[in-house]
Amino acid sequence: MAGDQISRFNKTGIATVLAIALAAIIGVIAAFWFVAAEREREIQAWQVRLGIVADSRLAAVTGWLDDNQKALRELTENASLQIYVTELTMAQGNRAKVTDEPAQAGYLRNLLNAVASRSGFAVAAQSAEVPANVERIGSAGIAILDSGLHIVVASGGTPPITGEIALTASRALAGQPAISDVFASGNGEPSVAFALPLYAIQAEGSAKAIGAVIGVRPVTGQLASLLKQPGETAASAESYLIRAQGAAIDYLSPLADGTPPLKRSLARSTAGLVDVRALERPGDFSEGRDYAGTDVLAVSRAVPGTAWVLMRNVARSEALGPTETRLRTILIVFLLVVAGVSVGLVAVWRHGASVRTAEAAEKHRIASERFESLTRFMRTVTDSQPTEIACVNASGAITFANRPLASHYGIPIMDIKNKPMVSVLGPAIAKILADVNKRVAETETNEHHLHRIEESDGLRELSTDHVYIPGNSAHPPSTLMVFHDVTSLGRERARSEQRLRQLVNTLVGVIDRRDPYSANHSSRVAEVGAAIAEEMGLSETLVSTVDLAGRLMNLGKIVIPSALLTKVGNLAPEEKDLLARSFVISGDLLSAVEFDGPVVDTIRQIGESVDGSGPLGLKSGEILVTAQVISVANMFVGMISPRAWREAMTFEKVVGDLQSMIGKRFDRQPVSALINFLDNRGGVQKWAYFRDMPTTEQE
């Protein structure tokens, strides 16, 4: 027996060692996975922070550009200025004969000086004023130009109208506001020009511009102050402006290393340069090197109306340094814990080998409890299942979220708790889920839904299960939400629906071609019916039902002789009855086919009248709304199209006849929806070709 006990003990010992080794391996893998996931989470957090600052600085830069254009717009919309410039322009031919400066020019110069001083288009010390026809040497000012780019009048200090300034003014003369790129002015200072077209009074928008108002100002101090983030805490964080200049990148604003604007240029082929990707794909987040060769995290934003791109970056060492240190410490501690627990368990097992079997069993029990604790810890750390789960209370605040959900929305898992759904999931899906959760809480039942969500990477189809969780004295009731991404299933369903539609169109085309005067009738009824259904605000399922039912409604005509379909003379009572019941026959033929909506019942009820005189005897409230829509569409297409025994009716005649049938054949709502579409949605023009006489070979 002792030998059996020893044998059993040895087998147990070997199994224990293997289990300890497996747990140690799992622990090491989990530790490295945890560190990698935390590092990625920190990078995502920095992406959000950099994006917020970049958006803030972009708003400041665009606001500054708008303010400068607004200042010039006040001049172009000044009626007195428009009149005076018109008079001065007309008098240019006699300028050589004028010895004194016109009073209008003096008024305009004073106005420009005042606006330039108030809006920043003036340097601290302007040169003395000179006549308008003398080229000025300066770096800032506002000038009024004629259609030949000659200065009519200008504020003091306005630079000559050459180079980039002249190009900007030329674009304004073409009729559109223009902003120049950053350029070096005559004194070498980086400047920007703004230009707006100037029209004669009461001629704007209907005549060629008589001139332009252009403003030039230095940007060095302005851009530096606009790009500086208030309350900046990161020492290496920086915002600056760049542009593509051929095969190079120009730096338009002061840089953190002291480089002035327009004094640094790098090749766009520079490997690993974050500014290269920013010019190619503005708005992206990237990791790489900056202009100084420092490893950085960066985001970019395109400046509207310009060729500029705003960069926001921070040194990787500063952004992730503390996190790397913390994660390295966690990894070391984690590995030491795994190693320590493993060594401890091995030591316990080895010690138990030298004592009695009872003592060994007791030691094994203790070791098993410790192993179970380690296993639970591992399960918590490796929380890697893909399903996204969240729990919300009655007020819509998230009380629990698992790591997959936090990772999908890029929010630290500890920051999600107690946040409202709208802050995490976005306003669109949060509103839908809140309505479902409210209904689940009120009825204390569970629900399942499918949602289509527009995300940055495309359309996402999301299946959600909402489970009611009763409350107790410690916790109020809540709703558990489980998310399943079914995007791939939705795409496959769409392909199946497309194949079904192609099959339906082929079948309907064969049936319609039996009567050249009714060819394409079904497809036209489906088109008109869908337009009416959408105009009435019916659901997507009902609109699809109208479309399918309209295409399949004439399937029953397959049992009707072609001679009857094309008969010109009066029909016998039994022939009329057969034609009237063709819709019911169509429904019977399709009764074994499953559709998402009430397609079969809709087809059967197309021939019904709201006064109960139809084949089935149904009245207004008993007839499906989809059947009422197709009934109106069918009558409309039949009357507006030519037939073998008559020409096509006019739209006015058809509308009048349909209105006369309200309360007898049709309800008012689908008829009114059709009329509104014809009058206000371009229906008459869209469907005018319905009145064309059919040819022998139908398309």
PDB file of C-alpha atoms in Angstrom, residues 24-248:
ATOM      1  CA  ALA A  24       3.849  30.445 -15.107  1.00  0.00           C
ATOM      2  CA  ILE A  25       3.793  30.487 -18.929  1.00  0.00           C
ATOM      3  CA  ILE A  26       0.251  31.878 -18.969  1.00  0.00           C
ATOM      4  CA  GLY A  27       1.272  34.485 -16.415  1.00  0.00           C
ATOM      5  CA  VAL A  28       4.259  35.626 -18.488  1.00  0.00           C
ATOM      6  CA  ILE A  29       2.162  35.835 -21.673  1.00  0.00           C
ATOM      7  CA  ALA A  30      -0.552  37.750 -19.827  1.00  0.00           C
ATOM      8  CA  ALA A  31       2.005  40.145 -18.380  1.00  0.00           C
ATOM      9  CA  PHE A  32       3.462  41.026 -21.773  1.00  0.00           C
ATOM     10  CA  TRP A  33      -0.024  41.338 -23.316  1.00  0.00           C
ATOM     11  CA  PHE A  34      -1.125  43.633 -20.491  1.00  0.00           C
ATOM     12  CA  VAL A  35       1.930  45.882 -20.918  1.00  0.00           C
ATOM     13  CA  ALA A  36       1.406  46.105 -24.698  1.00  0.00           C
ATOM     14  CA  ALA A  37      -2.299  46.921 -24.253  1.00  0.00           C
ATOM     15  CA  GLU A  38      -1.555  49.633 -21.670  1.00  0.00           C
ATOM     16  CA  ARG A  39       1.070  51.200 -23.929  1.00  0.00           C
ATOM     17  CA  GLU A  40      -1.386  51.303 -26.837  1.00  0.00           C
ATOM     18  CA  ARG A  41      -4.048  52.799 -24.571  1.00  0.00           C
ATOM     19  CA  GLU A  42      -1.656  55.571 -23.513  1.00  0.00           C
ATOM     20  CA  ILE A  43      -0.801  56.325 -27.159  1.00  0.00           C
ATOM     21  CA  GLN A  44      -4.524  56.584 -27.953  1.00  0.00           C
ATOM     22  CA  ALA A  45      -4.989  58.933 -25.004  1.00  0.00           C
ATOM     23  CA  TRP A  46      -2.216  61.182 -26.316  1.00  0.00           C
ATOM     24  CA  GLN A  47      -3.798  61.100 -29.756  1.00  0.00           C
ATOM     25  CA  VAL A  48      -7.005  62.495 -28.224  1.00  0.00           C
ATOM     26  CA  ARG A  49      -5.104  65.182 -26.250  1.00  0.00           C
ATOM     27  CA  LEU A  50      -3.068  66.290 -29.253  1.00  0.00           C
ATOM     28  CA  GLY A  51      -6.203  66.370 -31.409  1.00  0.00           C
ATOM     29  CA  ILE A  52      -8.039  68.589 -28.928  1.00  0.00           C
ATOM     30  CA  VAL A  53      -5.171  71.100 -28.848  1.00  0.00           C
ATOM     31  CA  ALA A  54      -4.760  70.959 -32.642  1.00  0.00           C
ATOM     32  CA  ASP A  55      -8.459  71.721 -33.104  1.00  0.00           C
ATOM     33  CA  SER A  56      -8.162  74.603 -30.646  1.00  0.00           C
ATOM     34  CA  ARG A  57      -5.169  76.133 -32.443  1.00  0.00           C
ATOM     35  CA  LEU A  58      -6.812  75.540 -35.840  1.00  0.00           C
ATOM     36  CA  ALA A  59      -9.846  77.473 -34.623  1.00  0.00           C
ATOM     37  CA  ALA A  60      -7.562  80.312 -33.518  1.00  0.00           C
ATOM     38  CA  VAL A  61      -5.757  80.461 -36.890  1.00  0.00           C
ATOM     39  CA  THR A  62      -8.948  80.270 -38.965  1.00  0.00           C
ATOM     40  CA  GLY A  63     -10.558  82.872 -36.705  1.00  0.00           C
ATOM     41  CA  TRP A  64      -7.598  85.173 -37.312  1.00  0.00           C
ATOM     42  CA  LEU A  65      -7.896  84.661 -41.099  1.00  0.00           C
ATOM     43  CA  ASP A  66     -11.640  85.341 -40.939  1.00  0.00           C
ATOM     44  CA  ASP A  67     -11.105  88.503 -38.864  1.00  0.00           C
ATOM     45  CA  ASN A  68      -8.669  89.880 -41.451  1.00  0.00           C
ATOM     46  CA  GLN A  69     -11.080  89.172 -44.307  1.00  0.00           C
ATOM     47  CA  LYS A  70     -13.925  90.656 -42.284  1.00  0.00           C
ATOM     48  CA  ALA A  71     -11.969  93.901 -41.858  1.00  0.00           C
ATOM     49  CA  LEU A  72     -11.513  94.144 -45.640  1.00  0.00           C
ATOM     50  CA  ARG A  73     -15.126  93.116 -46.280  1.00  0.00           C
ATOM     51  CA  GLU A  74     -16.313  96.146 -44.293  1.00  0.00           C
ATOM     52  CA  LEU A  75     -14.461  98.284 -46.831  1.00  0.00           C
ATOM     53  CA  THR A  76     -15.798  96.489 -49.927  1.00  0.00           C
ATOM     54  CA  GLU A  77     -19.366  96.849 -48.608  1.00  0.00           C
ATOM     55  CA  ASN A  78     -18.938 100.573 -47.818  1.00  0.00           C
ATOM     56  CA  ALA A  79     -21.244 102.421 -50.238  1.00  0.00           C
ATOM     57  CA  SER A  80     -19.235 105.665 -50.061  1.00  0.00           C
ATOM     58  CA  LEU A  81     -16.033 103.807 -50.868  1.00  0.00           C
ATOM     59  CA  GLN A  82     -17.680 102.089 -53.852  1.00  0.00           C
ATOM     60  CA  ILE A  83     -18.903 105.414 -55.231  1.00  0.00           C
ATOM     61  CA  TYR A  84     -15.576 107.216 -54.690  1.00  0.00           C
ATOM     62  CA  VAL A  85     -13.519 104.407 -56.225  1.00  0.00           C
ATOM     63  CA  THR A  86     -15.837 104.353 -59.250  1.00  0.00           C
ATOM     64  CA  GLU A  87     -15.377 108.123 -59.694  1.00  0.00           C
ATOM     65  CA  LEU A  88     -11.594 107.908 -59.246  1.00  0.00           C
ATOM     66  CA  THR A  89     -11.343 105.002 -61.687  1.00  0.00           C
ATOM     67  CA  MET A  90     -13.385 106.851 -64.311  1.00  0.00           C
ATOM     68  CA  ALA A  91     -11.184 109.912 -63.860  1.00  0.00           C
ATOM     69  CA  GLN A  92      -7.907 107.989 -64.354  1.00  0.00           C
ATOM     70  CA  GLY A  93      -7.803 108.940 -68.015  1.00  0.00           C
ATOM     71  CA  ASN A  94      -7.546 112.627 -67.023  1.00  0.00           C
ATOM     72  CA  ARG A  95      -5.188 112.087 -64.066  1.00  0.00           C
ATOM     73  CA  ALA A  96      -2.271 113.804 -65.812  1.00  0.00           C
ATOM     74  CA  LYS A  97      -4.320 116.989 -66.103  1.00  0.00           C
ATOM     75  CA  VAL A  98      -5.223 117.081 -62.381  1.00  0.00           C
ATOM     76  CA  THR A  99      -2.897 119.204 -60.258  1.00  0.00           C
ATOM     77  CA  ASP A 100      -4.596 118.676 -56.884  1.00  0.00           C
ATOM     78  CA  GLU A 101      -5.433 115.352 -55.334  1.00  0.00           C
ATOM     79  CA  PRO A 102      -9.194 114.640 -55.542  1.00  0.00           C
ATOM     80  CA  ALA A 103     -11.109 114.968 -52.320  1.00  0.00           C
ATOM     81  CA  GLN A 104     -12.327 111.395 -52.707  1.00  0.00           C
ATOM     82  CA  ALA A 105      -8.743 110.094 -52.564  1.00  0.00           C
ATOM     83  CA  GLY A 106      -8.076 111.990 -49.353  1.00  0.00           C
ATOM     84  CA  TYR A 107     -11.228 110.594 -47.739  1.00  0.00           C
ATOM     85  CA  LEU A 108     -10.387 107.067 -48.817  1.00  0.00           C
ATOM     86  CA  ARG A 109      -6.784 107.324 -47.567  1.00  0.00           C
ATOM     87  CA  ASN A 110      -7.964 108.471 -44.160  1.00  0.00           C
ATOM     88  CA  LEU A 111     -10.484 105.602 -44.098  1.00  0.00           C
ATOM     89  CA  LEU A 112      -7.812 103.046 -45.047  1.00  0.00           C
ATOM     90  CA  ASN A 113      -5.382 104.380 -42.442  1.00  0.00           C
ATOM     91  CA  ALA A 114      -8.064 104.120 -39.759  1.00  0.00           C
ATOM     92  CA  VAL A 115      -9.058 100.554 -40.725  1.00  0.00           C
ATOM     93  CA  ALA A 116      -5.396  99.495 -41.050  1.00  0.00           C
ATOM     94  CA  SER A 117      -4.561 100.838 -37.600  1.00  0.00           C
ATOM     95  CA  ARG A 118      -7.643  99.242 -36.011  1.00  0.00           C
ATOM     96  CA  SER A 119      -7.342  95.807 -37.667  1.00  0.00           C
ATOM     97  CA  GLY A 120      -3.576  95.286 -37.623  1.00  0.00           C
ATOM     98  CA  PHE A 121      -2.777  96.084 -41.258  1.00  0.00           C
ATOM     99  CA  ALA A 122      -0.317  98.753 -40.160  1.00  0.00           C
ATOM    100  CA  VAL A 123       3.216  98.644 -38.813  1.00  0.00           C
ATOM    101  CA  ALA A 124       4.199 100.487 -35.658  1.00  0.00           C
ATOM    102  CA  ALA A 125       5.774 103.359 -37.593  1.00  0.00           C
ATOM    103  CA  GLN A 126       4.461 103.973 -41.082  1.00  0.00           C
ATOM    104  CA  SER A 127       6.287 105.972 -43.677  1.00  0.00           C
ATOM    105  CA  ALA A 128       4.893 109.359 -44.659  1.00  0.00           C
ATOM    106  CA  GLU A 129       1.898 109.306 -46.946  1.00  0.00           C
ATOM    107  CA  VAL A 130       2.641 109.705 -50.637  1.00  0.00           C
ATOM    108  CA  PRO A 131       0.367 110.046 -53.684  1.00  0.00           C
ATOM    109  CA  ALA A 132      -1.403 106.893 -54.808  1.00  0.00           C
ATOM    110  CA  ASN A 133       0.573 106.562 -58.047  1.00  0.00           C
ATOM    111  CA  VAL A 134       3.974 106.354 -56.281  1.00  0.00           C
ATOM    112  CA  GLU A 135       5.219 102.864 -55.281  1.00  0.00           C
ATOM    113  CA  ARG A 136       5.587 102.516 -51.521  1.00  0.00           C
ATOM    114  CA  ILE A 137       8.261 100.757 -49.518  1.00  0.00           C
ATOM    115  CA  GLY A 138       6.720  99.051 -46.495  1.00  0.00           C
ATOM    116  CA  SER A 139       5.582  95.763 -44.996  1.00  0.00           C
ATOM    117  CA  ALA A 140       1.929  96.349 -44.080  1.00  0.00           C
ATOM    118  CA  GLY A 141      -1.045  98.317 -45.267  1.00  0.00           C
ATOM    119  CA  ILE A 142      -4.348  98.343 -47.154  1.00  0.00           C
ATOM    120  CA  ALA A 143      -4.683  99.416 -50.779  1.00  0.00           C
ATOM    121  CA  ILE A 144      -7.524  99.838 -53.264  1.00  0.00           C
ATOM    122  CA  LEU A 145      -6.568  98.641 -56.746  1.00  0.00           C
ATOM    123  CA  ASP A 146      -8.241  99.186 -60.091  1.00  0.00           C
ATOM    124  CA  SER A 147      -8.837  96.392 -62.622  1.00  0.00           C
ATOM    125  CA  GLY A 148      -5.289  96.834 -63.929  1.00  0.00           C
ATOM    126  CA  LEU A 149      -3.753  96.221 -60.479  1.00  0.00           C
ATOM    127  CA  HIS A 150      -2.797  99.898 -60.180  1.00  0.00           C
ATOM    128  CA  ILE A 151      -3.082 101.500 -56.746  1.00  0.00           C
ATOM    129  CA  VAL A 152      -6.006 103.913 -56.588  1.00  0.00           C
ATOM    130  CA  VAL A 153      -5.285 104.860 -52.992  1.00  0.00           C
ATOM    131  CA  ALA A 154      -3.438 103.151 -50.120  1.00  0.00           C
ATOM    132  CA  SER A 155      -2.698 103.507 -46.432  1.00  0.00           C
ATOM    133  CA  GLY A 156       0.752 104.512 -45.264  1.00  0.00           C
ATOM    134  CA  GLY A 157       3.394 101.767 -45.393  1.00  0.00           C
ATOM    135  CA  THR A 158       1.650  99.653 -48.062  1.00  0.00           C
ATOM    136  CA  PRO A 159       4.238  97.552 -49.961  1.00  0.00           C
ATOM    137  CA  PRO A 160       4.410  97.536 -53.804  1.00  0.00           C
ATOM    138  CA  ILE A 161       1.801  95.426 -55.622  1.00  0.00           C
ATOM    139  CA  THR A 162       4.197  92.838 -56.994  1.00  0.00           C
ATOM    140  CA  GLY A 163       4.915  89.133 -56.705  1.00  0.00           C
ATOM    141  CA  GLU A 164       2.629  87.177 -54.346  1.00  0.00           C
ATOM    142  CA  ILE A 165       0.642  90.337 -53.540  1.00  0.00           C
ATOM    143  CA  ALA A 166      -0.173  90.891 -57.230  1.00  0.00           C
ATOM    144  CA  LEU A 167      -1.139  87.214 -57.701  1.00  0.00           C
ATOM    145  CA  THR A 168      -3.512  87.395 -54.728  1.00  0.00           C
ATOM    146  CA  ALA A 169      -5.099  90.606 -56.055  1.00  0.00           C
ATOM    147  CA  SER A 170      -5.541  88.971 -59.493  1.00  0.00           C
ATOM    148  CA  ARG A 171      -7.513  86.100 -57.939  1.00  0.00           C
ATOM    149  CA  ALA A 172      -9.742  88.618 -56.164  1.00  0.00           C
ATOM    150  CA  LEU A 173     -10.397  90.483 -59.434  1.00  0.00           C
ATOM    151  CA  ALA A 174     -11.750  87.183 -60.786  1.00  0.00           C
ATOM    152  CA  GLY A 175     -14.581  87.495 -58.257  1.00  0.00           C
ATOM    153  CA  GLN A 176     -13.501  85.388 -55.249  1.00  0.00           C
ATOM    154  CA  PRO A 177     -11.909  86.318 -51.896  1.00  0.00           C
ATOM    155  CA  ALA A 178      -8.250  85.295 -51.862  1.00  0.00           C
ATOM    156  CA  ILE A 179      -5.555  84.655 -49.247  1.00  0.00           C
ATOM    157  CA  SER A 180      -1.910  84.523 -50.265  1.00  0.00           C
ATOM    158  CA  ASP A 181       0.618  82.036 -49.055  1.00  0.00           C
ATOM    159  CA  VAL A 182       3.167  83.262 -46.507  1.00  0.00           C
ATOM    160  CA  PHE A 183       5.876  85.207 -48.366  1.00  0.00           C
ATOM    161  CA  ALA A 184       8.908  87.309 -47.516  1.00  0.00           C
ATOM    162  CA  SER A 185       8.134  91.014 -47.856  1.00  0.00           C
ATOM    163  CA  GLY A 186      10.553  93.640 -49.112  1.00  0.00           C
ATOM    164  CA  ASN A 187      12.282  93.846 -45.717  1.00  0.00           C
ATOM    165  CA  GLY A 188      12.409  90.032 -45.454  1.00  0.00           C
ATOM    166  CA  GLU A 189       9.643  89.765 -42.872  1.00  0.00           C
ATOM    167  CA  PRO A 190       7.107  86.919 -43.426  1.00  0.00           C
ATOM    168  CA  SER A 191       3.777  88.408 -44.482  1.00  0.00           C
ATOM    169  CA  VAL A 192       0.317  87.408 -45.727  1.00  0.00           C
ATOM    170  CA  ALA A 193      -1.942  89.235 -48.180  1.00  0.00           C
ATOM    171  CA  PHE A 194      -5.774  89.215 -48.096  1.00  0.00           C
ATOM    172  CA  ALA A 195      -7.809  90.414 -51.080  1.00  0.00           C
ATOM    173  CA  LEU A 196     -11.518  90.867 -51.836  1.00  0.00           C
ATOM    174  CA  PRO A 197     -13.201  91.917 -55.094  1.00  0.00           C
ATOM    175  CA  LEU A 198     -14.658  95.447 -55.210  1.00  0.00           C
ATOM    176  CA  TYR A 199     -17.840  96.032 -57.195  1.00  0.00           C
ATOM    177  CA  ALA A 200     -19.567  99.210 -58.274  1.00  0.00           C
ATOM    178  CA  ILE A 201     -22.498 100.022 -56.012  1.00  0.00           C
ATOM    179  CA  GLN A 202     -25.584  97.794 -56.716  1.00  0.00           C
ATOM    180  CA  ALA A 203     -23.517  95.682 -59.124  1.00  0.00           C
ATOM    181  CA  GLU A 204     -22.076  92.986 -56.862  1.00  0.00           C
ATOM    182  CA  GLY A 205     -22.815  89.474 -58.098  1.00  0.00           C
ATOM    183  CA  SER A 206     -24.019  90.655 -61.499  1.00  0.00           C
ATOM    184  CA  ALA A 207     -21.025  92.495 -63.011  1.00  0.00           C
ATOM    185  CA  LYS A 208     -17.270  92.300 -63.259  1.00  0.00           C
ATOM    186  CA  ALA A 209     -15.280  93.673 -60.333  1.00  0.00           C
ATOM    187  CA  ILE A 210     -14.057  97.253 -60.842  1.00  0.00           C
ATOM    188  CA  GLY A 211     -11.103  96.629 -58.577  1.00  0.00           C
ATOM    189  CA  ALA A 212      -9.942  94.936 -55.410  1.00  0.00           C
ATOM    190  CA  VAL A 213      -9.177  95.782 -51.789  1.00  0.00           C
ATOM    191  CA  ILE A 214      -5.955  94.144 -50.610  1.00  0.00           C
ATOM    192  CA  GLY A 215      -4.408  94.098 -47.160  1.00  0.00           C
ATOM    193  CA  VAL A 216      -0.850  93.026 -46.304  1.00  0.00           C
ATOM    194  CA  ARG A 217       0.406  92.333 -42.795  1.00  0.00           C
ATOM    195  CA  PRO A 218       3.395  90.620 -41.120  1.00  0.00           C
ATOM    196  CA  VAL A 219       2.564  87.337 -39.403  1.00  0.00           C
ATOM    197  CA  THR A 220       5.564  86.537 -37.216  1.00  0.00           C
ATOM    198  CA  GLY A 221       4.188  87.679 -33.876  1.00  0.00           C
ATOM    199  CA  GLN A 222       0.585  86.852 -34.735  1.00  0.00           C
ATOM    200  CA  LEU A 223       1.213  83.214 -35.674  1.00  0.00           C
ATOM    201  CA  ALA A 224       3.484  82.619 -32.697  1.00  0.00           C
ATOM    202  CA  SER A 225       0.780  83.820 -30.281  1.00  0.00           C
ATOM    203  CA  LEU A 226      -2.031  81.958 -32.076  1.00  0.00           C
ATOM    204  CA  LEU A 227      -0.125  78.662 -32.063  1.00  0.00           C
ATOM    205  CA  LYS A 228       0.800  78.830 -28.379  1.00  0.00           C
ATOM    206  CA  GLN A 229      -1.612  76.745 -26.290  1.00  0.00           C
ATOM    207  CA  PRO A 230      -2.812  78.518 -23.118  1.00  0.00           C
ATOM    208  CA  GLY A 231      -1.924  76.562 -19.987  1.00  0.00           C
ATOM    209  CA  GLU A 232       0.615  74.342 -21.795  1.00  0.00           C
ATOM    210  CA  THR A 233       2.075  71.731 -19.438  1.00  0.00           C
ATOM    211  CA  ALA A 234       4.156  69.559 -21.775  1.00  0.00           C
ATOM    212  CA  ALA A 235       7.630  71.038 -22.148  1.00  0.00           C
ATOM    213  CA  SER A 236       8.261  69.466 -25.562  1.00  0.00           C
ATOM    214  CA  ALA A 237       4.797  70.084 -27.039  1.00  0.00           C
ATOM    215  CA  GLU A 238       4.779  72.387 -30.065  1.00  0.00           C
ATOM    216  CA  SER A 239       2.382  73.734 -32.700  1.00  0.00           C
ATOM    217  CA  TYR A 240       3.585  75.093 -36.039  1.00  0.00           C
ATOM    218  CA  LEU A 241       2.488  75.635 -39.646  1.00  0.00           C
ATOM    219  CA  ILE A 242       3.944  73.971 -42.748  1.00  0.00           C
ATOM    220  CA  ARG A 243       3.263  73.931 -46.476  1.00  0.00           C
ATOM    221  CA  ALA A 244       4.390  71.928 -49.492  1.00  0.00           C
ATOM    222  CA  GLN A 245       6.718  73.855 -51.791  1.00  0.00           C
ATOM    223  CA  GLY A 246       7.521  71.590 -54.712  1.00  0.00           C
ATOM    224  CA  ALA A 247       9.690  68.744 -53.404  1.00  0.00           C
ATOM    225  CA  ALA A 248      10.300  70.562 -50.112  1.00  0.00           C
TER     226      ALA A 248
END
